[in-house]
Each structure stands twice: as C-alpha cells, then as structure tokens.
Coordinates of N, CA and C in Angstrom, one line a residue:
X63 N 107.3 111.5 73.1 CA 108.1 110.7 72.6 C 107.7 109.1 72.2
X64 N 107.9 109.1 73.6 CA 107.7 107.4 73.9 C 106.4 106.6 72.8
X65 N 105.1 107.8 72.6 CA 103.6 107.7 72.2 C 103.2 106.7 73.0
X66 N 102.8 107.1 74.1 CA 102.6 107.2 75.5 C 101.2 107.4 75.9
X67 N 100.4 107.2 76.3 CA 99.3 108.8 76.7 C 99.6 108.6 78.6
X68 N 99.6 109.5 79.0 CA 99.3 110.0 80.2 C 98.4 109.3 81.2
X69 N 97.3 108.8 80.5 CA 96.2 108.6 81.2 C 96.4 107.4 81.6
X70 N 97.3 106.4 80.5 CA 97.6 105.3 80.9 C 98.7 105.0 81.7
X71 N 99.7 105.4 82.1 CA 100.9 106.1 82.3 C 100.5 105.7 83.8
X72 N 99.3 106.8 84.6 CA 99.1 107.1 85.7 C 98.0 106.1 86.2
X73 N 97.8 105.1 85.7 CA 96.1 104.4 85.4 C 96.4 103.4 87.2
X74 N 95.7 103.1 87.6 CA 95.6 102.5 88.9 C 94.2 101.7 88.8
X75 N 94.2 100.4 88.6 CA 93.5 99.0 88.3 C 92.7 99.6 89.8
X76 N 91.2 99.5 89.8 CA 90.0 100.0 90.5 C 89.8 97.8 91.4
X77 N 90.1 98.0 92.5 CA 90.0 96.5 93.1 C 88.4 96.3 93.0
X78 N 88.2 95.1 92.6 CA 86.6 94.6 93.1 C 85.7 95.1 94.3
X79 N 85.1 95.3 94.5 CA 84.3 95.5 95.3 C 84.3 94.5 96.8
X80 N 83.8 94.7 98.0 CA 84.2 93.1 99.0 C 83.2 92.7 98.6
X81 N 81.7 93.0 98.3 CA 80.7 92.1 97.9 C 81.3 91.0 97.4
X82 N 81.2 91.6 96.0 CA 81.9 90.5 94.8 C 82.9 89.5 95.1
X83 N 84.2 90.3 95.8 CA 85.2 89.6 95.8 C 84.6 88.2 97.2
X84 N 83.6 88.5 98.1 CA 82.9 87.7 99.2 C 82.3 86.8 98.4
X85 N 81.0 86.6 97.4 CA 80.4 86.0 96.8 C 80.8 85.0 95.7
X86 N 82.4 85.5 94.6 CA 82.6 84.7 94.6 C 83.8 83.8 94.9
X87 N 84.0 84.3 96.3 CA 84.7 83.1 97.1 C 84.3 81.9 97.6
X88 N 82.7 82.5 98.1 CA 81.8 82.0 98.0 C 81.0 80.7 97.0
X89 N 81.1 81.1 95.7 CA 81.4 80.8 94.6 C 82.2 79.4 94.1
X90 N 83.1 80.1 94.8 CA 84.6 78.7 94.3 C 84.1 77.9 95.3
X91 N 84.3 78.3 96.7 CA 84.0 77.0 97.8 C 82.6 75.6 97.4
X92 N 81.6 76.2 96.5 CA 80.6 75.4 96.5 C 80.5 74.8 95.1
X93 N 81.6 75.7 94.2 CA 81.5 75.1 93.0 C 82.7 73.5 92.6
X94 N 83.4 73.9 93.5 CA 84.9 72.5 94.6 C 84.3 71.5 94.5
X95 N 83.4 71.8 95.8 CA 82.4 71.0 96.4 C 81.7 69.8 95.8
X96 N 81.4 70.8 94.4 CA 79.6 70.1 94.2 C 80.2 70.9 92.8
X97 N 80.8 70.4 91.6 CA 81.5 71.0 89.8 C 80.4 70.4 89.0
X98 N 79.3 70.2 89.1 CA 77.7 69.7 88.7 C 76.9 70.4 88.7
X99 N 77.1 71.5 90.2 CA 76.4 72.7 90.2 C 76.2 74.0 89.0
X100 N 75.5 74.3 88.6 CA 75.0 75.3 87.8 C 74.5 76.8 88.1
X101 N 74.0 77.6 87.5 CA 74.0 78.8 88.2 C 72.4 79.0 89.0
X102 N 71.4 77.4 88.6 CA 70.2 77.9 89.2 C 70.8 77.5 90.5
X103 N 71.6 76.5 90.5 CA 71.9 75.9 92.6 C 72.7 76.7 93.2
X104 N 73.5 77.6 92.4 CA 74.1 78.4 93.3 C 73.6 79.8 93.8
X105 N 72.7 80.0 93.1 CA 72.0 81.0 93.2 C 70.9 80.7 94.6
X106 N 70.4 79.4 94.5 CA 69.0 79.2 95.5 C 70.6 79.4 96.9
X107 N 71.6 78.7 96.7 CA 72.5 78.3 98.4 C 73.0 79.5 98.2
X108 N 73.6 80.5 97.7 CA 74.0 82.3 97.8 C 72.9 83.3 97.9
X109 N 72.0 83.0 98.2 CA 70.6 84.1 98.2 C 70.7 84.1 100.0
X110 N 70.5 83.1 101.1 CA 70.5 82.5 102.6 C 72.1 84.2 102.3
X111 N 72.5 83.9 102.0 CA 73.9 84.8 102.4 C 74.2 86.1 102.2
X112 N 73.3 86.0 100.8 CA 74.1 87.4 99.8 C 72.7 87.8 99.6
X113 N 71.7 87.7 99.8 CA 70.1 88.4 99.3 C 70.4 89.9 99.4
X114 N 69.6 90.9 98.1 CA 69.6 89.7 97.1 C 70.5 89.6 95.8
X115 N 70.2 88.9 95.5 CA 70.8 88.3 94.2 C 70.7 87.2 93.7
X116 N 70.4 87.7 91.3 CA 69.5 86.5 91.2 C 70.7 85.9 90.3
X117 N 69.7 85.3 89.4 CA 71.3 84.0 89.2 C 71.6 85.0 87.5
X118 N 71.3 85.8 86.8 CA 72.4 87.0 86.3 C 73.6 87.0 86.4
X119 N 73.1 87.9 87.6 CA 74.8 88.1 88.3 C 75.8 86.8 89.0
X120 N 75.5 85.7 89.1 CA 75.8 84.8 89.6 C 76.6 84.2 87.4
X121 N 75.8 84.0 87.3 CA 76.1 83.6 85.6 C 77.0 84.7 85.5
X122 N 77.2 86.0 85.2 CA 77.8 86.6 85.3 C 79.8 86.6 85.9
X123 N 79.4 86.2 86.9 CA 80.6 86.1 87.9 C 81.2 84.5 88.1
X124 N 80.5 83.6 87.4 CA 80.5 82.4 87.3 C 81.5 82.2 85.2
X125 N 81.5 83.4 84.9 CA 82.2 83.4 83.1 C 83.3 84.2 83.8
X126 N 83.3 85.0 84.7 CA 84.9 86.0 84.9 C 85.9 85.1 85.6
X127 N 84.4 84.3 86.0 CA 86.0 83.1 87.3 C 86.4 81.9 86.1
X128 N 85.5 81.6 85.0 CA 86.0 81.0 83.8 C 86.1 79.7 84.6
X129 N 84.6 79.3 85.1 CA 83.8 78.0 85.5 C 82.4 77.9 85.1
X130 N 81.7 76.7 84.8 CA 81.0 76.3 84.8 C 80.0 75.2 85.1
X131 N 79.2 74.8 85.4 CA 78.3 73.3 85.6 C 79.1 72.6 84.5
X132 N 79.3 71.2 85.0 CA 79.4 69.6 84.0 C 78.4 69.2 84.4
X133 N 77.2 69.5 84.6 CA 76.1 69.1 84.3 C 75.8 68.9 82.6
X134 N 75.0 67.9 81.6 CA 74.8 67.9 80.4 C 74.2 69.2 80.3
X135 N 74.4 69.1 79.4 CA 74.3 71.1 79.0 C 74.5 71.9 77.7
X136 N 74.1 72.7 76.7 CA 74.6 73.2 75.4 C 75.6 74.3 75.9
X137 N 76.3 74.0 77.1 CA 77.0 75.7 76.9 C 78.5 75.1 78.1
X138 N 79.3 73.5 78.4 CA 80.2 73.6 78.9 C 81.1 74.5 79.1
X139 N 81.8 74.4 77.9 CA 82.7 75.4 78.4 C 83.1 76.5 77.2
X140 N 83.4 77.6 77.4 CA 83.3 78.7 76.3 C 84.3 78.3 74.9
X141 N 84.5 78.1 74.2 CA 85.3 78.3 73.1 C 85.3 78.7 72.4
X142 N 85.9 79.8 71.4 CA 85.9 80.3 70.0 C 85.6 79.5 68.8
X143 N 84.6 80.4 68.4 CA 84.1 79.8 67.5 C 84.7 79.0 66.1
X144 N 85.7 80.2 66.0 CA 86.5 79.7 64.9 C 87.4 78.5 65.3
X145 N 87.9 78.2 66.2 CA 88.9 77.4 66.3 C 88.6 76.2 66.3
X146 N 89.3 74.9 65.6 CA 89.3 73.6 65.2 C 88.9 72.7 67.2
X147 N 88.0 72.0 66.9 CA 87.3 71.2 68.0 C 88.4 69.7 67.4
X148 N 88.8 69.1 68.8 CA 89.1 67.0 68.0 C 88.6 66.8 69.2
X149 N 88.6 65.6 68.5 CA 87.7 64.4 68.9 C 87.9 63.8 70.4
X150 N 87.1 63.7 71.2 CA 87.8 62.9 72.0 C 88.3 61.6 72.4
X151 N 89.4 61.1 72.4 CA 89.9 60.1 71.9 C 90.2 58.8 73.4
X152 N 89.4 59.3 74.4 CA 89.6 58.1 75.5 C 88.9 57.4 76.1
X153 N 87.8 57.3 75.3 CA 86.6 56.6 75.1 C 86.7 54.9 75.9
X154 N 87.0 54.4 76.9 CA 87.2 53.0 77.2 C 88.8 52.9 77.4
X155 N 89.5 53.8 77.3 CA 90.9 53.8 77.1 C 91.2 54.3 78.5
X156 N 92.7 53.3 79.6 CA 92.9 53.5 80.8 C 94.6 54.0 80.5
X157 N 95.1 55.0 81.2 CA 96.5 55.3 80.6 C 97.2 54.4 81.5
X158 N 98.0 53.3 80.5 CA 99.4 52.4 81.0 C 100.7 52.4 81.4
X159 N 101.1 53.5 81.6 CA 102.1 54.2 81.9 C 102.4 55.5 82.5
X160 N 103.3 56.3 82.4 CA 103.6 57.8 82.8 C 103.5 58.1 81.4
X161 N 103.2 59.5 80.9 CA 103.4 60.1 79.9 C 102.8 59.6 78.6
X162 N 101.5 58.8 79.2 CA 100.4 58.1 77.7 C 99.5 59.2 77.8
X163 N 99.0 60.1 78.8 CA 98.3 60.8 78.6 C 98.0 61.7 79.6
X164 N 98.1 63.2 79.3 CA 98.5 64.2 80.3 C 96.8 65.0 79.2
X165 N 96.6 65.2 81.0 CA 95.4 66.4 81.1 C 95.9 67.2 82.0
X166 N 95.1 68.9 81.4 CA 95.4 70.2 81.4 C 94.2 70.7 81.5
X167 N 93.6 71.3 82.7 CA 92.7 72.3 83.1 C 93.1 73.8 84.2
X168 N 92.2 74.5 84.4 CA 92.2 75.7 84.5 C 91.5 76.1 85.8
X169 N 91.9 76.8 86.7 CA 90.7 76.8 88.2 C 91.2 78.3 88.5
X170 N 90.3 78.7 89.7 CA 90.2 80.0 90.0 C 90.5 79.9 91.4
X171 N 91.7 80.0 92.2 CA 92.5 80.7 93.1 C 92.0 82.0 93.9
X172 N 91.2 81.7 95.2 CA 91.3 83.1 95.8 C 92.2 83.2 96.3
X173 N 92.3 84.9 97.1 CA 92.9 86.0 97.4 C 92.0 86.6 98.3
X174 N 92.4 87.2 99.6 CA 91.8 87.9 100.1 C 91.1 89.0 100.1
X175 N 91.4 89.5 98.5 CA 90.7 90.6 98.1 C 90.8 90.5 96.4
X176 N 91.5 89.2 96.1 CA 91.1 89.9 94.3 C 90.7 87.9 94.6
X177 N 91.4 87.4 93.3 CA 92.0 86.2 92.4 C 93.1 85.6 91.7
X178 N 93.7 85.0 91.6 CA 93.8 84.3 90.2 C 93.7 83.6 89.8
X179 N 94.6 82.7 88.6 CA 94.0 80.9 87.3 C 95.0 81.2 87.5
X180 N 94.9 79.6 87.6 CA 95.9 78.3 87.6 C 96.0 77.3 86.8
X181 N 96.6 77.6 85.6 CA 96.5 76.2 85.3 C 97.8 74.8 85.4
X182 N 97.3 74.1 85.3 CA 98.3 72.3 86.0 C 98.1 71.3 84.8
X183 N 99.2 70.8 84.6 CA 99.0 69.7 83.5 C 99.7 68.7 84.4
X184 N 98.7 67.2 84.0 CA 98.8 66.2 85.1 C 98.9 65.3 84.3
X185 N 99.7 64.4 84.7 CA 99.9 62.8 84.2 C 98.5 61.8 84.9
X186 N 98.2 61.8 84.0 CA 97.1 60.6 84.5 C 97.5 59.2 85.1
X187 N 98.5 58.9 84.5 CA 99.0 57.6 84.8 C 99.3 57.3 86.3
X188 N 100.2 58.6 86.5 CA 100.8 58.8 88.3 C 100.0 59.4 89.4
X189 N 99.6 60.1 88.6 CA 98.5 61.8 89.4 C 100.2 62.7 89.1
X190 N 100.8 62.8 88.7 CA 102.2 63.3 89.2 C 101.8 65.3 88.2
X191 N 101.9 66.4 89.0 CA 101.9 67.5 88.7 C 103.2 67.8 87.8
X192 N 102.8 68.1 86.2 CA 104.0 67.6 85.1 C 104.7 69.3 85.1
X193 N 103.5 70.2 85.5 CA 103.8 71.4 85.8 C 102.6 72.3 85.9
X194 N 102.7 73.8 86.6 CA 101.9 75.1 86.6 C 102.4 76.4 86.5
X195 N 100.7 76.8 86.4 CA 101.2 78.6 85.9 C 100.2 79.0 86.7
X196 N 100.5 79.8 87.7 CA 99.4 81.7 87.5 C 99.3 82.7 86.8
X197 N 98.8 83.5 86.6 CA 98.2 84.2 85.9 C 97.0 85.4 86.8
X198 N 96.7 86.2 86.7 CA 95.3 87.0 86.7 C 94.2 87.5 86.2
X199 N 94.8 86.8 84.8 CA 93.6 87.1 84.1 C 93.7 85.5 83.0
X200 N 92.4 85.1 82.1 CA 92.2 83.7 81.9 C 93.0 84.1 80.1
X201 N 93.6 84.8 80.0 CA 94.8 85.1 79.0 C 95.4 84.3 78.4
X202 N 95.4 83.6 76.8 CA 96.6 82.3 76.5 C 98.6 82.8 77.2
X203 N 98.5 83.5 77.4 CA 100.3 83.5 77.2 C 101.1 82.2 78.8
X204 N 99.6 82.5 79.7 CA 100.5 81.6 81.0 C 99.7 80.2 80.7
X205 N 99.3 79.7 80.1 CA 99.0 78.2 79.5 C 100.2 77.4 78.8
X206 N 100.2 78.9 77.6 CA 102.0 78.5 76.6 C 102.8 78.6 77.5
X207 N 103.2 79.3 78.6 CA 103.9 78.5 79.5 C 104.4 77.6 80.7
X208 N 103.0 76.8 80.8 CA 102.6 75.5 81.8 C 103.3 74.6 80.6
X209 N 102.7 74.6 79.2 CA 102.5 74.1 78.8 C 104.2 73.7 78.2
X210 N 105.0 74.7 78.3 CA 106.2 74.8 77.7 C 107.4 74.0 78.4
X211 N 106.8 74.6 79.8 CA 107.5 74.2 81.3 C 107.5 72.4 81.2
X212 N 106.3 71.8 80.8 CA 105.5 70.6 80.6 C 106.5 69.3 79.7
X213 N 106.5 70.1 78.6 CA 107.6 69.5 77.3 C 108.6 69.3 76.9
X214 N 109.3 70.4 78.2 CA 110.7 70.0 78.4 C 111.5 69.6 79.5
X215 N 110.2 68.3 79.6 CA 110.6 67.9 81.1 C 110.0 66.3 80.1
X216 N 109.3 66.0 79.1 CA 108.8 65.1 79.0 C 107.4 65.4 77.7
X217 N 107.3 64.2 76.8 CA 106.0 64.0 76.2 C 105.3 63.3 75.6
X218 N 104.0 63.8 75.7 CA 103.0 62.7 75.8 C 102.4 62.0 75.0
X219 N 101.7 61.2 75.1 CA 101.5 60.4 73.7 C 99.8 61.3 73.7
X220 N 98.7 61.7 74.4 CA 97.6 62.1 74.1 C 97.5 63.5 74.6
X221 N 97.1 64.3 74.5 CA 96.5 65.0 75.9 C 95.5 65.9 76.0
X222 N 94.7 65.2 76.9 CA 93.5 65.8 76.9 C 92.9 67.2 77.9
X223 N 92.0 68.2 77.4 CA 91.5 69.3 77.8 C 89.6 69.6 77.7
X224 N 89.5 70.3 78.0 CA 88.2 71.0 78.0 C 87.5 71.4 76.5
X225 N 86.7 72.2 76.0 CA 87.3 72.9 74.6 C 87.0 74.6 74.7
X226 N 87.7 75.0 76.1 CA 88.2 76.2 76.1 C 88.6 76.7 75.2
X227 N 88.5 78.1 75.0 CA 89.3 78.9 73.8 C 90.8 79.0 74.3
X228 N 91.4 78.6 75.6 CA 92.3 78.7 75.7 C 93.5 77.5 75.3
X229 N 93.0 76.2 75.4 CA 93.2 74.8 74.6 C 92.6 75.0 73.1
X230 N 91.9 75.1 72.4 CA 91.2 75.4 71.3 C 92.7 75.6 71.0
X231 N 93.0 76.9 71.3 CA 93.9 78.4 70.4 C 94.6 77.0 69.0
X232 N 94.6 77.9 68.2 CA 96.0 77.8 67.2 C 97.5 77.1 67.7
X233 N 97.9 78.3 68.3 CA 98.7 78.6 68.6 C 99.3 77.5 69.7
X234 N 98.6 77.2 70.7 CA 99.2 75.5 71.8 C 98.5 74.1 70.9
X235 N 98.0 73.7 69.5 CA 97.6 72.8 69.5 C 98.2 72.4 68.2
X236 N 99.2 74.0 67.6 CA 100.3 73.7 66.8 C 101.8 73.2 67.5
X237 N 102.4 73.8 68.7 CA 102.6 73.2 69.7 C 103.1 72.0 69.7
X238 N 101.3 71.6 70.3 CA 101.4 69.9 70.4 C 101.4 68.8 69.2
X239 N 101.3 69.3 68.4 CA 101.3 68.6 66.6 C 102.9 68.7 67.0
X240 N 102.9 69.9 66.7 CA 104.3 69.2 66.3 C 105.4 69.0 66.9
X241 N 104.9 68.4 68.1 CA 106.2 67.3 69.5 C 105.0 66.2 68.9
X242 N 104.2 66.0 68.2 CA 103.5 64.6 67.6 C 102.9 63.6 68.9
X243 N 102.2 65.1 69.7 CA 101.0 64.1 70.3 C 99.7 64.4 70.0
X244 N 99.2 62.8 70.5 CA 97.5 63.4 70.2 C 96.4 64.1 70.6
X245 N 95.8 65.3 69.9 CA 95.4 66.2 71.0 C 93.5 65.5 70.8
X246 N 93.1 65.0 72.4 CA 91.9 64.8 72.9 C 91.4 66.0 73.8
X247 N 89.8 66.2 73.3 CA 88.8 67.1 73.9 C 88.1 66.5 74.2
X248 N 87.4 67.2 75.3 CA 86.2 66.2 76.3 C 85.0 67.2 75.8
X249 N 84.1 65.9 75.3 CA 82.6 66.0 75.1 C 82.1 66.8 75.7
X250 N 80.5 67.5 75.1 CA 80.1 68.7 75.8 C 79.1 67.8 76.5
X251 N 78.9 67.7 77.8 CA 78.2 67.1 79.2 C 78.8 66.6 79.5
X252 N 80.1 65.9 79.5 CA 81.0 64.8 80.0 C 81.2 65.0 81.4
X253 N 81.0 64.7 82.5 CA 81.1 65.3 83.5 C 82.5 64.6 83.7
X254 N 82.9 63.6 83.7 CA 84.3 63.1 84.2 C 85.4 62.7 83.3
X255 N 85.3 63.4 82.3 CA 86.2 63.4 80.9 C 88.0 63.4 81.3
X256 N 87.1 64.5 82.8 CA 88.5 64.9 82.9 C 88.9 65.2 85.1
X257 N 88.5 63.7 84.9 CA 88.0 64.3 86.4 C 89.2 64.1 87.5
X258 N 89.9 63.5 86.6 CA 91.1 63.5 87.4 C 92.1 64.7 88.2
X259 N 91.7 65.7 86.8 CA 92.5 67.2 87.9 C 91.3 67.3 88.5
X260 N 90.0 67.2 88.2 CA 89.1 68.1 89.0 C 89.5 67.8 90.4
X261 N 89.6 66.2 90.7 CA 90.5 66.2 92.1 C 91.3 66.8 92.8
X262 N 92.1 66.5 91.7 CA 93.3 67.6 92.3 C 92.9 69.1 92.7
X263 N 92.4 69.9 91.6 CA 91.7 70.7 91.9 C 90.7 70.8 93.6
X264 N 90.3 70.1 94.0 CA 89.5 69.4 94.6 C 90.2 69.1 96.4
X265 N 91.2 68.2 96.4 CA 92.3 68.4 96.9 C 93.4 70.1 97.5
X266 N 93.8 70.3 96.1 CA 94.9 71.8 96.6 C 93.9 72.7 96.9
X267 N 92.3 72.5 97.2 CA 92.2 73.9 97.6 C 91.5 73.3 99.0
X268 N 91.0 72.5 99.1 CA 90.6 71.7 100.4 C 92.0 72.1 101.7
X269 N 93.1 71.6 100.8 CA 94.4 71.0 101.4 C 95.3 72.4 102.1
X270 N 95.0 73.3 101.0 CA 95.7 73.9 101.1 C 95.0 75.6 100.6
X271 N 94.6 76.1 99.6 CA 94.0 77.4 99.7 C 93.0 77.6 100.4
X272 N 92.5 77.3 100.7 CA 91.1 77.7 102.0 C 91.8 78.0 102.9
X273 N 92.6 77.1 103.8 CA 93.6 76.7 104.6 C 94.8 78.6 104.8
X274 N 95.3 78.4 103.4 CA 96.2 79.7 103.8 C 95.2 80.6 103.8
X275 N 94.5 80.8 103.4 CA 93.9 82.5 103.0 C 95.0 83.7 102.6
X276 N 95.5 83.1 101.6 CA 96.5 84.1 100.5 C 96.6 85.4 100.5
X277 N 97.2 86.0 101.3 CA 97.0 87.7 101.0 C 97.4 88.3 99.5
X278 N 98.7 88.2 99.0 CA 98.6 88.2 97.7 C 99.2 87.1 96.4
X279 N 99.5 87.8 95.3 CA 99.7 87.0 94.5 C 101.2 86.3 95.0
X280 N 102.2 86.9 95.8 CA 103.4 85.8 96.3 C 103.4 84.8 97.1
X281 N 102.4 85.1 98.2 CA 102.0 84.4 98.6 C 101.3 83.0 97.9
X282 N 100.3 83.4 97.2 CA 99.8 82.0 96.3 C 100.9 81.1 95.9
X283 N 101.4 82.3 94.8 CA 102.8 81.1 93.8 C 103.4 80.4 95.2
X284 N 104.3 80.8 96.4 CA 104.4 80.2 97.0 C 104.1 79.3 98.1
X285 N 102.9 78.8 98.0 CA 101.9 78.5 98.6 C 101.5 77.2 97.8
X286 N 101.4 77.6 96.7 CA 100.7 76.4 95.4 C 102.1 75.7 95.3
X287 N 103.1 76.1 94.9 CA 104.6 75.8 94.6 C 104.7 74.5 95.5
X288 N 104.6 74.9 97.3 CA 104.8 74.0 98.1 C 104.2 72.4 98.2
X289 N 102.9 73.1 97.9 CA 101.8 72.2 98.3 C 102.0 70.8 97.2
X290 N 102.1 71.4 95.9 CA 102.7 71.0 94.4 C 103.7 69.5 94.9
X291 N 104.6 70.3 95.4 CA 106.1 69.3 95.8 C 105.3 68.3 96.6
X292 N 104.4 68.7 98.4 CA 104.4 68.0 98.8 C 103.9 66.9 98.1
X293 N 102.2 67.2 96.7 CA 101.6 66.3 96.4 C 102.1 65.5 95.7
X294 N 103.3 65.6 94.9 CA 103.5 64.7 94.4 C 104.7 63.7 94.4
X295 N 105.3 63.9 96.4 CA 106.1 63.5 96.4 C 105.8 62.5 97.7
X296 N 105.1 63.6 99.0 CA 104.9 62.9 99.9 C 103.5 62.2 100.5
X297 N 102.9 63.1 99.5 CA 101.0 62.4 99.8 C 101.0 61.6 99.6
X298 N 100.4 60.3 100.2 CA 99.5 59.2 99.7 C 98.7 59.1 99.4
X299 N 98.5 58.1 98.5 CA 97.0 58.7 97.1 C 96.6 57.2 97.2
X300 N 95.4 57.0 97.8 CA 94.7 55.8 97.8 C 94.4 55.4 96.4
X301 N 94.0 56.2 95.8 CA 93.7 55.3 94.7 C 94.8 55.0 93.4
X302 N 96.3 54.7 94.2 CA 96.9 54.5 93.4 C 97.9 53.5 94.4
X303 N 96.8 53.3 96.1 CA 97.6 51.7 96.7 C 98.2 53.1 97.3
X304 N 97.9 54.0 98.0 CA 99.1 54.4 99.4 C 100.2 54.8 98.8
X305 N 100.7 54.9 97.2 CA 101.6 55.1 96.6 C 101.9 56.2 96.8
X306 N 103.1 57.4 96.1 CA 103.5 58.8 96.2 C 103.3 59.3 94.4
X307 N 102.8 60.0 94.0 CA 102.7 60.1 92.5 C 104.0 60.0 91.8
X308 N 105.3 60.4 92.6 CA 106.6 60.5 91.9 C 107.2 59.3 91.9
X309 N 106.8 58.3 92.6 CA 106.6 56.7 92.9 C 106.9 55.9 91.2
X310 N 105.3 56.5 90.7 CA 104.6 56.0 89.1 C 105.2 56.8 89.0
X311 N 106.0 58.1 88.7 CA 106.1 58.6 87.1 C 107.4 58.2 87.1
X312 N 108.7 58.4 88.3 CA 109.9 57.6 87.8 C 110.6 56.9 87.8
X313 N 109.4 55.4 88.1 CA 109.9 54.3 88.8 C 111.0 54.5 89.5

C-alpha cells in the first residue's frame, strides 16, 4: 500500500570492521596533529601498526572521512565540477570586528565503533563558534542547518570556506547571496586560508574528543555542545591576549 519494499523496511546497516575503525581513528589523530600530511606520509606512519596497508587503502579512507592533505597539490578539496567557484577575497585582509569574516569547515569525529561529521561556523575576529551541527554523512543538509542557525544570529560581511561540494552547492551559496554576504573560497594548495578553523579542530579533538571517547552520537552531541560552550565563554585564548571569545564577539 505504501510502495515500500520489505527489504528496505527490515534493512539493518552493517557496522564497519573493527580494523577499519581503528585505522580511521589513527588517521584522524595523525591528520589533526599534522594536517599537511598526505596519503603517502600517512601510509608510512600507519605501516608499523597496521601492516600490510597500502596507499590506495589510505586514500580511500581519507576520501570517506572527507579529509585531504593541505599541502600544495591538484586535489586539495573534492568539489562538484558543475558548481561555481568563488575567488579568495581575504588576501592581505584581517578581520576587523565581529561578523566581518566567518569561516566554515567540516571535520571527522570519532566514536568507539564508527564516526560522525561535524561542521562549525567560526567568527574570525573573536574566534567565537557561531553555530555547529553533527551528522553521520557528508551530505548537504547538516551544513544548511548550521548556516540557518548562524544567519538567525547575525550576518557576516564575508563567508570563507574551501571548495568542497557542500560549500559550492547552489542551495548554500544562494542563501548567502540573498543575505548580502560576499563569498570567498580558499585557493588550491593554500594551507593557511582557513587556519583559524584548523586550530579550532585541533583544540576540540585534543581537549575533548580524544579524552571523552564517545560511545554513541548522543554522547558526542552532548560533549561537543558542552565543549563549545566552554570554548566560547570560559577558555582563555592566547591569540586573544587571554580573553574569551564571547568578550570580543558580544563586546
């Protein structure tokens, strides 16, 4: 009656093999510490723990995790060829005030037996996390959710991301253009175009994710939410003269 197949109704997803989970978690740790490492160096570092392992396998896992080495090369980010690419607008420009420049990026968050993807929107002037969202896939909706949350709070002058397909999607860019936001995208091979968000990921993972060892998505949402509250309102930042992001963002 509902035109739903019996097979899809009773389908149970097959969890990834423990070895795959362990390798991806180790890739995550190595990449977080050294985001300029590509598949060649990661393969060399993984061999003593997970031999035999080859570069093709590491490349496949990195694609599935949504990460790529940020050293110069032709494949810095996975983008849809039919999507428009915007120029990088931030050369020789420094954020001058709250909501001048927002950066957005996606990272991999480990669970004990699987993983999630986290997107966050960061105000570059204050390092304040405007919004964030978690999902178990790299599809577009969770990025749109984070953008909707952020635009309900404020509107930036400039929005900066990499050239990933989520960020070049017309569904996302049209929302920004309608709001009057100028869109900037990192150039290929530019390791420092989104450095503030890279630093956020490093802090989050070493101060929360790796210590907490989440068992399930509910624990991850709770832990990450609490950490971002701490990060915004309590954690002093050396780059901000040991002030808290909320002090600069809200004045």
